[in-house]
Coordinates of C-alpha atoms in Angstrom, one line a residue:
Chain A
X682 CA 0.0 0.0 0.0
X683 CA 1.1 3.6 -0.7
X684 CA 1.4 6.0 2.3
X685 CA -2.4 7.1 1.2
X686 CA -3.7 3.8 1.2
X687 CA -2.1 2.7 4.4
X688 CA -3.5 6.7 5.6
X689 CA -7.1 5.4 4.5
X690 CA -6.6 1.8 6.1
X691 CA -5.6 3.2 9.2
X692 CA -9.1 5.6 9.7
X693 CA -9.5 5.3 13.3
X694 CA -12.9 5.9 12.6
X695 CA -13.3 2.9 10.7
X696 CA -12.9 -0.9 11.0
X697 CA -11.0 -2.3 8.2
X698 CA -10.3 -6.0 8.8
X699 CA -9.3 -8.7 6.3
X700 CA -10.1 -12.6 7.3
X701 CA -10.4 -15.7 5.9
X702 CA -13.8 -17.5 5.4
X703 CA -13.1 -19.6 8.7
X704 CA -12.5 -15.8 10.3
X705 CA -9.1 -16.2 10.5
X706 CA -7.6 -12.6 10.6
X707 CA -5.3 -11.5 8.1
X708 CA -5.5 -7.4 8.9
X709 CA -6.8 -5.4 11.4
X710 CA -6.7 -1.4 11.2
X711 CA -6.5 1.5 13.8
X712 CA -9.9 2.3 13.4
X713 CA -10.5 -1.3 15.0
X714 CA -8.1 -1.0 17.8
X715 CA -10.0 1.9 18.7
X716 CA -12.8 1.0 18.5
X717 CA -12.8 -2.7 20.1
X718 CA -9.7 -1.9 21.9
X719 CA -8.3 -4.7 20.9
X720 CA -4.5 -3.8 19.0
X721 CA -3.6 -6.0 16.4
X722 CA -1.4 -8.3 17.4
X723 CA -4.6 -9.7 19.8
X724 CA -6.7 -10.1 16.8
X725 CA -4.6 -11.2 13.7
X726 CA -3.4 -14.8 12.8
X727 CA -6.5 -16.5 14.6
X728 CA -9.8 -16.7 15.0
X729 CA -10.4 -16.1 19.3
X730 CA -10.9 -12.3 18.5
X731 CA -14.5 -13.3 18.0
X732 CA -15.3 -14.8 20.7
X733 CA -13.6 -11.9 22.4
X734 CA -16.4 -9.5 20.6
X735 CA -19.1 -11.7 20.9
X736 CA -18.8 -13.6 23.8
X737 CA -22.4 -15.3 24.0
X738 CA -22.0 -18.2 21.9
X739 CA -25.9 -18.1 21.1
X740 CA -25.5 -14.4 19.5
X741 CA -21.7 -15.4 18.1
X742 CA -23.5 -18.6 16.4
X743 CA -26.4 -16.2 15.0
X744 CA -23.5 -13.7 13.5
X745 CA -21.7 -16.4 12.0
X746 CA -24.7 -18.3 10.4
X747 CA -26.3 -15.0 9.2
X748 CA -23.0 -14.3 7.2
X749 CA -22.5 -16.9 6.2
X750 CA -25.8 -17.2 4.5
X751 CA -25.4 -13.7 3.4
X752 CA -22.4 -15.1 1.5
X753 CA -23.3 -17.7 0.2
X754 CA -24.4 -17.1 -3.2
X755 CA -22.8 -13.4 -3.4
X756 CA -19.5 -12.7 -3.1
X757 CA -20.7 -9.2 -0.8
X758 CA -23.0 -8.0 1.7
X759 CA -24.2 -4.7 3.0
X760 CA -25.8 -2.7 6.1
X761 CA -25.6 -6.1 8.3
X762 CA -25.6 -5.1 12.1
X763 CA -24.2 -6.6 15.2
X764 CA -23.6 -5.6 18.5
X765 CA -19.9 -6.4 19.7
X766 CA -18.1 -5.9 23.0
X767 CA -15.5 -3.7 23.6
X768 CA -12.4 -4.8 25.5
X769 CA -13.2 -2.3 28.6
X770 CA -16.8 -4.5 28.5
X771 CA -18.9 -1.9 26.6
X772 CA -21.3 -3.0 23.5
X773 CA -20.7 -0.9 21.0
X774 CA -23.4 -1.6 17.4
X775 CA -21.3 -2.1 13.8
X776 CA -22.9 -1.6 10.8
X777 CA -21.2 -4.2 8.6
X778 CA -20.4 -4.1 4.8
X779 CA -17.8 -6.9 3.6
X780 CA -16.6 -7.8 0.0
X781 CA -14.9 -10.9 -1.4
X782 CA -11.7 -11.1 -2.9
X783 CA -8.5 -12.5 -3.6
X784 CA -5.2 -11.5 -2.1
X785 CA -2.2 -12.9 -3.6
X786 CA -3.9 -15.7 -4.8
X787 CA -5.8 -16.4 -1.4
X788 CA -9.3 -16.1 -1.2
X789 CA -10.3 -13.1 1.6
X790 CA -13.0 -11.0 2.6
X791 CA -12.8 -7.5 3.3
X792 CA -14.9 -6.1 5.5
X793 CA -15.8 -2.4 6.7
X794 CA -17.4 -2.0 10.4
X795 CA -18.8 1.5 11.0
X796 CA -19.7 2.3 14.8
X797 CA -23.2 3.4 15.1
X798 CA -23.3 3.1 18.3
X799 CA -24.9 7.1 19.0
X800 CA -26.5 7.2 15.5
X801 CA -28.5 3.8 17.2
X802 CA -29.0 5.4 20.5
X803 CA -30.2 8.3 18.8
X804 CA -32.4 6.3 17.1
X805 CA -33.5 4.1 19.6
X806 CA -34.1 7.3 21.8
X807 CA -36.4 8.6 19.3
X808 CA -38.6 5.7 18.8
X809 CA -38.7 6.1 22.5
X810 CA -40.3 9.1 22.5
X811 CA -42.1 8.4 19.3
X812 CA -43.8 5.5 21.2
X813 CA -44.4 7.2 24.5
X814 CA -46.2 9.8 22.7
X815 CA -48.0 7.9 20.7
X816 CA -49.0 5.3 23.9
X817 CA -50.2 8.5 25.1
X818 CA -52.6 9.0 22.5
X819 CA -53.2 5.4 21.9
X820 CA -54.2 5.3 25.3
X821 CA -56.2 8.5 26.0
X822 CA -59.8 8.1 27.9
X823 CA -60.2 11.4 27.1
X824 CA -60.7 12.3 22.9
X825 CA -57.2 14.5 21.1
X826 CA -58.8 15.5 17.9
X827 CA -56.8 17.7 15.2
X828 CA -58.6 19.4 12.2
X829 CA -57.5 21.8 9.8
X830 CA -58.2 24.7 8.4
X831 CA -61.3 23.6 6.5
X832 CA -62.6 21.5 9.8
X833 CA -61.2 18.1 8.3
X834 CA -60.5 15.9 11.1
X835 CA -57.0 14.9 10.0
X836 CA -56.3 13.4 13.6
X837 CA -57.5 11.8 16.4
X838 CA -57.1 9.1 19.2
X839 CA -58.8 6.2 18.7
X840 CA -61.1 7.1 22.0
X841 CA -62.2 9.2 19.2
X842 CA -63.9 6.4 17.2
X843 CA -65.2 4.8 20.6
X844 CA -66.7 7.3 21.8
X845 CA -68.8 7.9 18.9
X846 CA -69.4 4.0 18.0
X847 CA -67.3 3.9 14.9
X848 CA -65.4 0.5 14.7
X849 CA -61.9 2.0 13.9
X850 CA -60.4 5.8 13.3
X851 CA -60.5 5.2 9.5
X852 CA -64.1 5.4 9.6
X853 CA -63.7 9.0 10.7
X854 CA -60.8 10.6 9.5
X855 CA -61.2 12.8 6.4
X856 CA -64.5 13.6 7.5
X857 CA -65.8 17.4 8.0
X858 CA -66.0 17.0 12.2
X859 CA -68.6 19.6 12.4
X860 CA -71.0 18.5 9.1
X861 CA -70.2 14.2 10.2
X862 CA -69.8 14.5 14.3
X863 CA -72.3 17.6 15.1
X864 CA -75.9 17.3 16.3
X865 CA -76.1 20.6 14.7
X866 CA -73.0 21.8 13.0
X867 CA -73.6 25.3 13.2
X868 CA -72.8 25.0 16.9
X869 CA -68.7 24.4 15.9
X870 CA -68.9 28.3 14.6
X871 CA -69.3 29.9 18.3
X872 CA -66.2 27.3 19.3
X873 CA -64.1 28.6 16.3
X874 CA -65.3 32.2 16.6
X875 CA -63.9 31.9 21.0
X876 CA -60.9 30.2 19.7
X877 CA -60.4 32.6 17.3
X878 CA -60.8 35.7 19.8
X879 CA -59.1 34.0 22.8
X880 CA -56.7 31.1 20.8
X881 CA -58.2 29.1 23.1
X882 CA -61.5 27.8 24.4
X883 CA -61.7 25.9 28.1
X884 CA -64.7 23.7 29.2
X885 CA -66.6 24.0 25.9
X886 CA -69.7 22.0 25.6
X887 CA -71.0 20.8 22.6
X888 CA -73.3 18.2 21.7
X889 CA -71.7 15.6 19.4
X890 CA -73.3 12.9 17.7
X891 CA -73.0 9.2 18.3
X892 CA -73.1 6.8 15.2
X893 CA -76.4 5.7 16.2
X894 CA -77.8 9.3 15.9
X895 CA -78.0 9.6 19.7
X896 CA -76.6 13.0 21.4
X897 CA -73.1 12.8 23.3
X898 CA -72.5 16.0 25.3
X899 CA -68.8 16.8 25.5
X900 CA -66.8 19.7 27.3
X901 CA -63.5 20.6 25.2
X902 CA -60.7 22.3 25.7
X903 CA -59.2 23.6 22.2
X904 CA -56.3 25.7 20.7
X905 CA -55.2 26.5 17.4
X906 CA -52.2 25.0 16.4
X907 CA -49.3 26.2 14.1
X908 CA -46.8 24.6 11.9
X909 CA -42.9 25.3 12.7
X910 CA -43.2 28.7 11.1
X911 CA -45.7 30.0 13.1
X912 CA -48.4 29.6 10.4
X913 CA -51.7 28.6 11.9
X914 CA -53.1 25.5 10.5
X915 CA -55.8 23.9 12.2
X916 CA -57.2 23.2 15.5
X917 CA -56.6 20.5 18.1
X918 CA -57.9 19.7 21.4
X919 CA -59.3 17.7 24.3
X920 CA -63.2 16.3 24.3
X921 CA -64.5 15.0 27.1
X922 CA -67.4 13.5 27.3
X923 CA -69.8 14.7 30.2
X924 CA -73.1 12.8 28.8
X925 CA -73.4 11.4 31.9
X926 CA -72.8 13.7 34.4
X927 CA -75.4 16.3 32.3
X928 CA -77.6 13.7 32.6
X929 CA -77.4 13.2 36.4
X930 CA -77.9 17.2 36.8
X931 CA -80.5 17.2 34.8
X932 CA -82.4 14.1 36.7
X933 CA -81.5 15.9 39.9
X934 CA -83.0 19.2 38.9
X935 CA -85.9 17.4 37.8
X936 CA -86.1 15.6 40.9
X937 CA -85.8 18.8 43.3
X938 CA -88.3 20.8 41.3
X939 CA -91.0 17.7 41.6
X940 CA -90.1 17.3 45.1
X941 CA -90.2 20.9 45.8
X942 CA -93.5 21.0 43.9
X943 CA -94.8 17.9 45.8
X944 CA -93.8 19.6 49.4
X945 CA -94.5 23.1 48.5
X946 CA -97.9 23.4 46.8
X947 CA -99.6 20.9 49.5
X948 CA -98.5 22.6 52.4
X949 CA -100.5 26.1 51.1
X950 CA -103.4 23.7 50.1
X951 CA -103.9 22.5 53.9
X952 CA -103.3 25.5 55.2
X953 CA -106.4 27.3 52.9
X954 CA -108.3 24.1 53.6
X955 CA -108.0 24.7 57.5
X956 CA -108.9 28.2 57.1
X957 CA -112.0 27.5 55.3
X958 CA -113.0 24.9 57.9
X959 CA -112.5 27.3 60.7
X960 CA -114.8 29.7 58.4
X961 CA -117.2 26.8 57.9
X962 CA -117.5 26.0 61.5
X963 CA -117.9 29.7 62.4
X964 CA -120.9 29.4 60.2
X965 CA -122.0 26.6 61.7
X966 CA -122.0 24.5 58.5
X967 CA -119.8 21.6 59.8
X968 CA -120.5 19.6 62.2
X969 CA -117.6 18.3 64.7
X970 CA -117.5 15.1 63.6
X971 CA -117.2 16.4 60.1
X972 CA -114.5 19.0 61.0
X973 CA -112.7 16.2 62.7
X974 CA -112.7 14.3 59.1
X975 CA -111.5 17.5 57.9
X976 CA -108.8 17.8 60.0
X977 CA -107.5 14.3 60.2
X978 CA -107.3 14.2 56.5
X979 CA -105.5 17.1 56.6
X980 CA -103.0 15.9 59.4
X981 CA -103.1 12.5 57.0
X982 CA -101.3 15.1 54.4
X983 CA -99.1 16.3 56.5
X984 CA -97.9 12.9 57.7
X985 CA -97.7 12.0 54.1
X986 CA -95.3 15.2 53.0
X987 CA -92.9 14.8 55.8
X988 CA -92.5 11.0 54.6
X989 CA -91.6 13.1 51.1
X990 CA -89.5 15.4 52.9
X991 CA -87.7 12.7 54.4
X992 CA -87.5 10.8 50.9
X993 CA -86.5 13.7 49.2
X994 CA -83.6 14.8 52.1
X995 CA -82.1 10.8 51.4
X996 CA -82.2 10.9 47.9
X997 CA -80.6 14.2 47.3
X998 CA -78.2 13.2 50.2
X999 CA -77.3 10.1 47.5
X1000 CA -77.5 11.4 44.3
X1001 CA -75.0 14.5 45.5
X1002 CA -71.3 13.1 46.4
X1003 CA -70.5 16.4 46.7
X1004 CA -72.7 17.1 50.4
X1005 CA -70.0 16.9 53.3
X1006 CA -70.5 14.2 55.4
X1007 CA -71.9 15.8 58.3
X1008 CA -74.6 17.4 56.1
X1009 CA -75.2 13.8 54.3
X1010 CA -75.9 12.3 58.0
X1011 CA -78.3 15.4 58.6
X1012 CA -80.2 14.9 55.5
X1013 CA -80.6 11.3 55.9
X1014 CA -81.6 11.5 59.3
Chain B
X1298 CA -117.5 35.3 38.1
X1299 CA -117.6 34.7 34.5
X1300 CA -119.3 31.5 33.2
X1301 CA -116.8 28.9 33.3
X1302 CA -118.7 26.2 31.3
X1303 CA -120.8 27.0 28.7
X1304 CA -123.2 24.7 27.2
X1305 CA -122.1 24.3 24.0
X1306 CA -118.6 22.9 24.9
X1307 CA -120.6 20.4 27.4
X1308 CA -122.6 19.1 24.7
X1309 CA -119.5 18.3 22.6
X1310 CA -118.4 16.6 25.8
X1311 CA -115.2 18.7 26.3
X1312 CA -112.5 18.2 29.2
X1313 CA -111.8 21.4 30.9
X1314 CA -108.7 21.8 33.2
X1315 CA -109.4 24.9 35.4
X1316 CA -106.8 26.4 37.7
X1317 CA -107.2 28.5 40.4
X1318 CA -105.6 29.9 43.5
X1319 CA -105.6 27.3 46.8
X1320 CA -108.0 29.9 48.9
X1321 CA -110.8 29.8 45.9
X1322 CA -111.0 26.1 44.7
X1323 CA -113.7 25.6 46.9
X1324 CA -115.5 28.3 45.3
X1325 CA -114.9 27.1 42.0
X1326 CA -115.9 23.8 42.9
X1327 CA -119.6 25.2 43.7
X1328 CA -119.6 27.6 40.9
X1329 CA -118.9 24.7 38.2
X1330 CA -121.3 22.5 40.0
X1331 CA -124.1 25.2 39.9
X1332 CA -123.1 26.2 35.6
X1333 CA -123.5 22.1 35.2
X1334 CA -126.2 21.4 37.3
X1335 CA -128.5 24.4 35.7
X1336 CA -127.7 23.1 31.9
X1337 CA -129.2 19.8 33.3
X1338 CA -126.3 18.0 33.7
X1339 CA -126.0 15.4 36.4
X1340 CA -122.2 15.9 38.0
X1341 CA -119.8 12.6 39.4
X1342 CA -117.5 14.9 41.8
X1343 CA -114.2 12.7 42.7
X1344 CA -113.3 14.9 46.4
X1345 CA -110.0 14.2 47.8
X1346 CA -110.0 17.7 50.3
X1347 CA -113.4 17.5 51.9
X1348 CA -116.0 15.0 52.9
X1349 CA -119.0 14.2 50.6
X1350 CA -121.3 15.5 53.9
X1351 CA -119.7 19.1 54.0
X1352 CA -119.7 18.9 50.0
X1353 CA -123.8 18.2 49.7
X1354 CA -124.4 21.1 52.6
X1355 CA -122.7 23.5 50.6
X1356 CA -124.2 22.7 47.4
X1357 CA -127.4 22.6 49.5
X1358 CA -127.0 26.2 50.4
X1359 CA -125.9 27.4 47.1
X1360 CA -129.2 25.9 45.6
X1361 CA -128.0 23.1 43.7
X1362 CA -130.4 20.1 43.2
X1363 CA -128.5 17.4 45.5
X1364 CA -130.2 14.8 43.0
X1365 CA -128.1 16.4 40.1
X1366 CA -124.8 15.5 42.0
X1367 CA -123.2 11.9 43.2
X1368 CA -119.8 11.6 45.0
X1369 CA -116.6 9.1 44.8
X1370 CA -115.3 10.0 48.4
X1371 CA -111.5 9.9 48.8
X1372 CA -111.3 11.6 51.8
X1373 CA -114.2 9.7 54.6
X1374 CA -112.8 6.4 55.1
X1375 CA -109.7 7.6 55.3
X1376 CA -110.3 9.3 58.3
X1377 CA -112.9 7.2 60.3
X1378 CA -112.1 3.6 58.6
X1379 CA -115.2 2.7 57.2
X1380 CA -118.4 4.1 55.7
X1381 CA -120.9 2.3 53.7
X1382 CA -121.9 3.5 50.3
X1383 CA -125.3 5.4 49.7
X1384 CA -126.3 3.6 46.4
X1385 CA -126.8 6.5 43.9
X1386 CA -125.5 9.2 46.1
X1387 CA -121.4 8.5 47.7
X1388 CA -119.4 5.6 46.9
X1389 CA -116.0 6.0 49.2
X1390 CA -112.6 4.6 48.4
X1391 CA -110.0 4.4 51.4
X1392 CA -107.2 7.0 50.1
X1393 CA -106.5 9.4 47.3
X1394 CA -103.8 7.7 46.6
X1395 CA -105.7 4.3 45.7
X1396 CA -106.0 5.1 42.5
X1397 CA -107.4 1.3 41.5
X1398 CA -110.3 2.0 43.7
X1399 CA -111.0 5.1 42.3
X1400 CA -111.1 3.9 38.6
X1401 CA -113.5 1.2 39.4
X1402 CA -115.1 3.2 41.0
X1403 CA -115.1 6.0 38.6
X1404 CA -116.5 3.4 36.1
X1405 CA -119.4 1.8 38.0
X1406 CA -120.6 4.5 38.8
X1407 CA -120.5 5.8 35.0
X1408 CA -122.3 2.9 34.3
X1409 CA -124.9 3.0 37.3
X1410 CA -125.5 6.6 35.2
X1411 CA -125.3 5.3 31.4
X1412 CA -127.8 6.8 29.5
X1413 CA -128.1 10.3 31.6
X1414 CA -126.0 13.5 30.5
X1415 CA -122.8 13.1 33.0
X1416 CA -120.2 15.7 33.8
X1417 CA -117.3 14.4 35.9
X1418 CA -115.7 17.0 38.5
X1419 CA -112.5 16.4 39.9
X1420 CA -111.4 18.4 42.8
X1421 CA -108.2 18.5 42.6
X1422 CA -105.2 17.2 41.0
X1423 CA -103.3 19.2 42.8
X1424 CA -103.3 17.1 46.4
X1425 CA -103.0 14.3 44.4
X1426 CA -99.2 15.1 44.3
X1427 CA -99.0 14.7 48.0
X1428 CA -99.1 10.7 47.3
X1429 CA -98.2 10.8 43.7
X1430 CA -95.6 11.7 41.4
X1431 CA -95.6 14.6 38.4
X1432 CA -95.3 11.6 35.9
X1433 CA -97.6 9.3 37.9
X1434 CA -100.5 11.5 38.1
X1435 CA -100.0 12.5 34.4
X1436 CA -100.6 9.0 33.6
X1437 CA -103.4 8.3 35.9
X1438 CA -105.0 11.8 34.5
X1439 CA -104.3 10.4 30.8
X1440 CA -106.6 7.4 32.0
X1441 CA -109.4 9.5 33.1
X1442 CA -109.5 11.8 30.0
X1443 CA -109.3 8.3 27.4
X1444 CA -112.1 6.6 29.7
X1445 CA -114.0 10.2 29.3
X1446 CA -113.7 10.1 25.6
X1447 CA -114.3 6.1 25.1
X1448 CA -117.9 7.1 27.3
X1449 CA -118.9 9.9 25.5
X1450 CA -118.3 12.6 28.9
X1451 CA -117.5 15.9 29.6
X1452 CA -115.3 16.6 33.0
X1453 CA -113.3 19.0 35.0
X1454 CA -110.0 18.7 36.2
X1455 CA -109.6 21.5 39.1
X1456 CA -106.0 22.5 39.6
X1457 CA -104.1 24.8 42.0
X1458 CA -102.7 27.4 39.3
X1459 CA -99.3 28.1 39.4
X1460 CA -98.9 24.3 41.4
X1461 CA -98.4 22.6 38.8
X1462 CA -94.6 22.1 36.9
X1463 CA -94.9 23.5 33.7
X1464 CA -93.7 20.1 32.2
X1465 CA -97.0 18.3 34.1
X1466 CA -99.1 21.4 33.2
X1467 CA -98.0 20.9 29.1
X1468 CA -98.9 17.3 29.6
X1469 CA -102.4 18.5 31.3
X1470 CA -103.0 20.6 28.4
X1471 CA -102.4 18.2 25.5
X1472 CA -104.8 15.6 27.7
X1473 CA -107.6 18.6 27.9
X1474 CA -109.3 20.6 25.6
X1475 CA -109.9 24.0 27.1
X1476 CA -107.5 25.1 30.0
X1477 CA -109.0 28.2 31.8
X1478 CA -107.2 30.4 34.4
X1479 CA -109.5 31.8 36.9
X1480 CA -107.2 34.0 38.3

């Protein structure tokens, strides 16, 4: 080799190694003392530097079998991996390319070992944090949605598609959210129109529609979102859905209007009816056996709402977790 | 007091629900049973609020023709534990809130009066609620007015006004014909 080629050869960035087929070593560069921190005279003449690199025979048996299969109708291979170990006991990841060919009349394989070891932990660090994010939205109760700037729903979680009984998220991408996932779509406009003033909108509701046309209230929280250059190009956010707990109020303020009804209005009924028997009997129209009907049925009433009262203090007391404890106790007597 | 049925709505056997204020459905009561009576109507008035005794004194003073006007009692028994019927005049069930008892009764008695012009008064929905719910007594109201209509009879709910939820009181209304505020 000329001073340039042995310059080249000796890249201590680079493994250059020459072997035989049985892996004997015939040449074995800087760049690989460097980088296995094994020198040369460990490695070439023999074949125990491999074990050295790979000492589980399992994973040594898999390198050896998979290059040799890669070999075995070519004369080359390319971009083959493995992870080796360092003398000092660290693994370090090779990207392999090695070429056959004939070196003073012997048969040999040259072969080039790139360390990408921090390109691989870049990588692997990055599918990290690709995955975790995308666990997180794989994995949402709650619904992330993502339109743009026509309304399209280019994104969601797939809570989206449950949430709204659609089998899968394919189903619903591409579709207008408002025009496909609106009881009434106009109601999206007052959103947009807050997002638009504020750039945000917090605890939202709108009233989305389930596949089988029934109403699903949600509360969102929703932003715009921008691309790297600032440009705004959709909208994302958070839905929520509160069916439920609308439901509930709404069943609760039913229930204290009836019961406030059936506790109220009866209690200014007995109290005109007494008044009108105490006229009556002024009069002389009733009789005391009759006022006595009068009044028992009236003291019948008023046995009768306390039973509500009490009904309605329990049930209140167990619809609302909210009621300390020490009020619950009151209210349910 | 303006007239609060008029003959003509009778005769095409109408359902009126009336409201008025707690210290006046007494009052009403009379009045509708006098503007019945006088267009030769017989009335079947359903009391839950006072006895069918005090009822027929008070018709008694205010002229009405006690053999125009039968009873279902809800209120008697209730009290005292038992009373016998007065075939023709009072049939008594034990408790507003029987509601069974007052449909059979509301129908034999309908039948004991087949053939004569019947107005049914019933005073008042409103203390039903004591012992029923909104949605109950909407039902139970929705059986009265269909039995009305499948017999051919006019009636009169009496209701406390402004005692009534507005979502019972848009039921009322769609079970009615005429709704007339008195007050």
């Amino acid at each position: 080799m000329n001073p340039l080629e042995e310059d080249i050869v000796d890249n201590p960035l680079v493994m250059i190694i020459t072997l035989e087929r049985t892996g004997k070593i015939h040449t074995w560069n800087k760049g690989a003392e460097v980088i296995t921190g094994h020198s040369g005279k460990d490695a070439v003449g023999g074949t125990g530097i491999w074990k050295l690199l790979y000492p589980d025979p399992a994973y040594r048996d898999m390198v050896t079998n998979e290059i040799a299969k890669r070999l075995r109708n070519r004369t080359w291979f390319d971009n083959f991996q493995s992870t080796i170990r360092t003398k000092n006991g660290d693994e370090r990841t090779i990207l392999w390319n090695a070429s056959a060919t004939v070196s003073s009349g012997e048969p040999r394989i040259v072969t080039i070992g790139i360390d990408i070891t921090l390109q691989r932990k870049a990588e692997l660090a990055l599918e990290e944090r690709e995955w975790d994010y995308r666990s997180v939205i794989e994995n949402i109760q709650d619904v992330f949605y993502r339109t743009d700037m026509k309304g399209i729903l280019v994104m969601a979680s797939p809570s989206f598609a449950a949430l709204l009984g659609y089998a899968s998220l394919r189903e619903c991408i591409g579709h207008h959210l408002a025009d496909t996932f609106y009881v009434d779509p106009a109601t999206r406009k007052p959103l947009l129109d807050t997002i638009s003033a504020k750039g945000s909108a917090k605890n939202y509701e709108v009233i989305l529609k389930h596949r089988n046309g029934t109403p699903v209230v949600i509360s969102t929280n929703s932003h715009q979102y921008f691309d790297r250059k600032g440009n705004l190009i959709g909208v994302e956010g958070i839905f929520r859905d509160v069916t439920a707990q609308r439901k509930a109020e709404l069943a609760l303020i039913a229930y204290v209007t009836e019961m406030a009804l059936r506790l109220n209005l009866p209690i200014g009924y007995i109290r005109d009816t007494l008044l009108d028997v105490s006229r009556l009997l002024k009069n002389g129209t009733v009789t005391m056996d009759e006022m006595a009907i009068i009044l028992d049925t009236q003291a019948r009433n008023a046995d009768q709402i306390a039973l509500n009262l009490r009904d309605f203090q329990k049930s209140i007391a167990e619809k609302n977790e909210l009621i300390p404890e020490a009020y619950r106790k009151f209210l349910q007597g | 007091m303006a007239t609060l049925v008029v003959r003509e709505e009778l005769e095409k056997k109408r359902i009126f629900l009336i409201l008025t204020s707690s210290g006046k459905i007494r009052e009403r009561n009379i009045e509708i049973i006098k503007e019945v009576s006088g267009l030769g109507y017989h009335t079947l008035v359903i009391t839950t609020s006072y006895p069918y005794s005090v009822l027929k004194k008070l018709y008694d003073e205010n002229g009405i023709d006690p053999s125009k006007v039968f009873f279902i009692d809800a209120v008697t028994r209730n009290s005292i534990g038992s009373a016998e019927n007065i075939p023709g005049i009072v049939r008594y069930v034990n408790s507003p809130a029987d509601l069974t008892a007052m449909g059979i009764a509301v129908t034999e008695v309908l039948k004991e009066h087949s053939g004569e012009k019947v107005c049914i008064l019933y005073d008042s929905i409103s203390i039903m609620l004591i012992y029923l719910s909104s949605q109950n007594l909407s039902k139970f109201i929705h059986f009265v007015t269909n039995k009305l209509r499948l017999l051919d009879i006019s009636g009169v709910f009496l209701a406390v006004e402004k005692g009534l939820d507005p979502q019972i009181l848009s039921q009322l209304t769609t079970f009615v014909d005429t709704v007339i505020d008195t007050e």
